[in-house]
Tab-separated table of C-alpha atoms in Angstrom:
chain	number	residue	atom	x	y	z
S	1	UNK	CA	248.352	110.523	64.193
S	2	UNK	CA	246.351	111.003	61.542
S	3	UNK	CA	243.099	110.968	63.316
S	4	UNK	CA	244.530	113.477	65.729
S	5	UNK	CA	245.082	115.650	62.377
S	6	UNK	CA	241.737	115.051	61.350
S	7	UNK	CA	240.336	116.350	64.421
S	8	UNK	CA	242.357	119.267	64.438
S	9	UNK	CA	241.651	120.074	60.957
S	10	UNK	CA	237.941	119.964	61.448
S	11	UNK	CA	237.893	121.739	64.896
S	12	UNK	CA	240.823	123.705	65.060
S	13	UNK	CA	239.838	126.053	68.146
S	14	UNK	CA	240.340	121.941	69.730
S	15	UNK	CA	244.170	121.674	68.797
S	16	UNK	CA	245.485	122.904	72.461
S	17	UNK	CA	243.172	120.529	73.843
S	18	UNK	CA	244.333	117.776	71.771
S	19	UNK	CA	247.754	118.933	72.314
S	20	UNK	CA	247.261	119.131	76.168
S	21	UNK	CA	246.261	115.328	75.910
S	22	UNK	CA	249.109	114.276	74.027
S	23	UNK	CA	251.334	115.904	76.031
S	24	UNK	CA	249.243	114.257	79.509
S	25	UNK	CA	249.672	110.743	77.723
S	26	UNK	CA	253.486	111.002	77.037
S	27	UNK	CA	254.126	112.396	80.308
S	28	UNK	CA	252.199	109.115	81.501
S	29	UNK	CA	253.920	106.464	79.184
S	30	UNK	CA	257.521	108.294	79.459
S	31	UNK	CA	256.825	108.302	83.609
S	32	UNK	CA	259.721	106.744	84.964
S	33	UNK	CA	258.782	106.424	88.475
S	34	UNK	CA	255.314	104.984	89.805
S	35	UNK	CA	252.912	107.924	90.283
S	36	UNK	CA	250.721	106.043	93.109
S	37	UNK	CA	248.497	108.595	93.105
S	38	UNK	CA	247.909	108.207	89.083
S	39	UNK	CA	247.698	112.625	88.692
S	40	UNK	CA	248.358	112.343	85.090
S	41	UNK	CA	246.099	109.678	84.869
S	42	UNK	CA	243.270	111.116	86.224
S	43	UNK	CA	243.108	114.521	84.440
S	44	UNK	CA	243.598	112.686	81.177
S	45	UNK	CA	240.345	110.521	81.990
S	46	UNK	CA	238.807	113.799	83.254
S	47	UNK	CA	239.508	115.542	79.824
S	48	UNK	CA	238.179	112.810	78.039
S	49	UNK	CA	234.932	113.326	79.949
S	50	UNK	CA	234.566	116.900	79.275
S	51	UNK	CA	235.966	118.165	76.060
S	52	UNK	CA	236.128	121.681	75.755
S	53	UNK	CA	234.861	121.405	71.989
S	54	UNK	CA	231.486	119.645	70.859
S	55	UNK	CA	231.409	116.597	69.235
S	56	UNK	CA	228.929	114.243	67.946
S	57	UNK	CA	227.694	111.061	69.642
S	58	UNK	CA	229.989	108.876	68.149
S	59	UNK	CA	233.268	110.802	69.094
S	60	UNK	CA	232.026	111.403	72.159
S	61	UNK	CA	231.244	108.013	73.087
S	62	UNK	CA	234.554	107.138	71.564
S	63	UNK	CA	236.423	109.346	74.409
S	64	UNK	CA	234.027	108.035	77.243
S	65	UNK	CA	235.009	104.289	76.690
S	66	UNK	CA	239.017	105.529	76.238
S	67	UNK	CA	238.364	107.006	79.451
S	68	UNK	CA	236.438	104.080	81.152
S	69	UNK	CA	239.443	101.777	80.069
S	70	UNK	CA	242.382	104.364	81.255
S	71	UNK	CA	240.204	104.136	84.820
S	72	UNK	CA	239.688	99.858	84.968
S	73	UNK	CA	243.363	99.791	83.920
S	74	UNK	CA	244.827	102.265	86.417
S	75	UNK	CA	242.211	100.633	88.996
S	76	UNK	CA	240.644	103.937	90.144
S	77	UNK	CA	237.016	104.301	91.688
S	78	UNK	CA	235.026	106.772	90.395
S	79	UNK	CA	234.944	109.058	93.156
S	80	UNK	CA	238.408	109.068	92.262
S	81	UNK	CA	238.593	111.074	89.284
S	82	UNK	CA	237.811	114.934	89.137
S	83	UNK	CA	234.853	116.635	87.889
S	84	UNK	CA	237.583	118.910	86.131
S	85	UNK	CA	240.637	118.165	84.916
S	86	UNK	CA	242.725	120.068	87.353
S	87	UNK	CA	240.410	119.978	90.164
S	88	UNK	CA	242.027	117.497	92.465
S	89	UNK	CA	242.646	119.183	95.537
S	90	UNK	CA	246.509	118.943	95.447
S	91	UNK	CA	246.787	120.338	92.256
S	92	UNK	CA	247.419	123.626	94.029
S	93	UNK	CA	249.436	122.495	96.557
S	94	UNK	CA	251.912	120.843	93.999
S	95	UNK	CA	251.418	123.927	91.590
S	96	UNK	CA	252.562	126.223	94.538
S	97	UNK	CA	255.630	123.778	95.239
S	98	UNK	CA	256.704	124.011	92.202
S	99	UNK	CA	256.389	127.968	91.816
S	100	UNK	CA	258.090	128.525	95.029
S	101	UNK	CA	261.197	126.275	94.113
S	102	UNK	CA	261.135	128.081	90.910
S	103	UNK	CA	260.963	131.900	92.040
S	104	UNK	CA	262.873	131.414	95.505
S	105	UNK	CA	264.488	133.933	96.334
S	106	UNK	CA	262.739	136.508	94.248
S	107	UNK	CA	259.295	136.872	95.391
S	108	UNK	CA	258.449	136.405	99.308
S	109	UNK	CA	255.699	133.524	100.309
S	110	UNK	CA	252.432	135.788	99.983
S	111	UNK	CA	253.464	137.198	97.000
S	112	UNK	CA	254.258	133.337	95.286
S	113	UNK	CA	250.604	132.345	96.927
S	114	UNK	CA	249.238	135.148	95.365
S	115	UNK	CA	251.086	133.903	91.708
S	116	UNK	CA	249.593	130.429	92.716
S	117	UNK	CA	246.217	131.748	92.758
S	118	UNK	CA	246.044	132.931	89.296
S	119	UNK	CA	248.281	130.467	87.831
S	120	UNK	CA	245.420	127.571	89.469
S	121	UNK	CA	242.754	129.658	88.497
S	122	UNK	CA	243.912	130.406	84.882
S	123	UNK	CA	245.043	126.412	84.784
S	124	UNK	CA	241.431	125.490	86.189
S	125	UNK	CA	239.626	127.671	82.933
């Protein structure tokens, strides 16, 4: 914890990010169900890959072997994981599932793919 600290105290325009991988790590450890297809997994090894803050060489390579070991451990091939965190292609399909369980009966099916859309594209930047 207190490393975490120390990173957001030196770089705080990085605390969502750290907070986002907190959050992607607890959701993996507190998983009670097998998640065969490892989602959380994978976007937490693709955020370690490509930090949205700079870093030096040490840090970095610090979050490159996390995210090697997260991969051996979880057993997934390289062409596995996504150049972007949220860039697996059901990401939008499970984004939309979720939106259209959430605002049934209040917006028709274009207008929820339309929501989907943005939501993806705002998730994806």
């Amino acid at each position: 914890m207190a490393r975490i600290m120390r990173i957001v105290r030196t770089c705080p325009e990085a605390a969502s990010e750290v907070l986002e991988l907190m959050f992607l790590v607890s959701q993996i450890e507190a998983a009670t169900g097998v998640d065969r297809e490892y989602r959380d997994a994978k976007r937490v090894i693709s955020r370690l890959r490509n930090p949205l803050w700079e870093m030096g060489p040490t840090d970095r390579e610090k979050l490159l072997a996390a995210a090697e070991t997260i991969r051996r451990v979880c057993r997934l091939a390289e062409d596995e994981i996504p150049p972007a965190p949220l860039a697996d292609a059901g990401e939008r399909t499970r984004v939309e599932g979720r939106l259209a369980a959430a605002l049934a009966g209040e917006f028709d099916p274009a207008q929820i793919a339309r929501i989907t859309g943005i939501v993806a594209a705002a998730l994806q930047n």
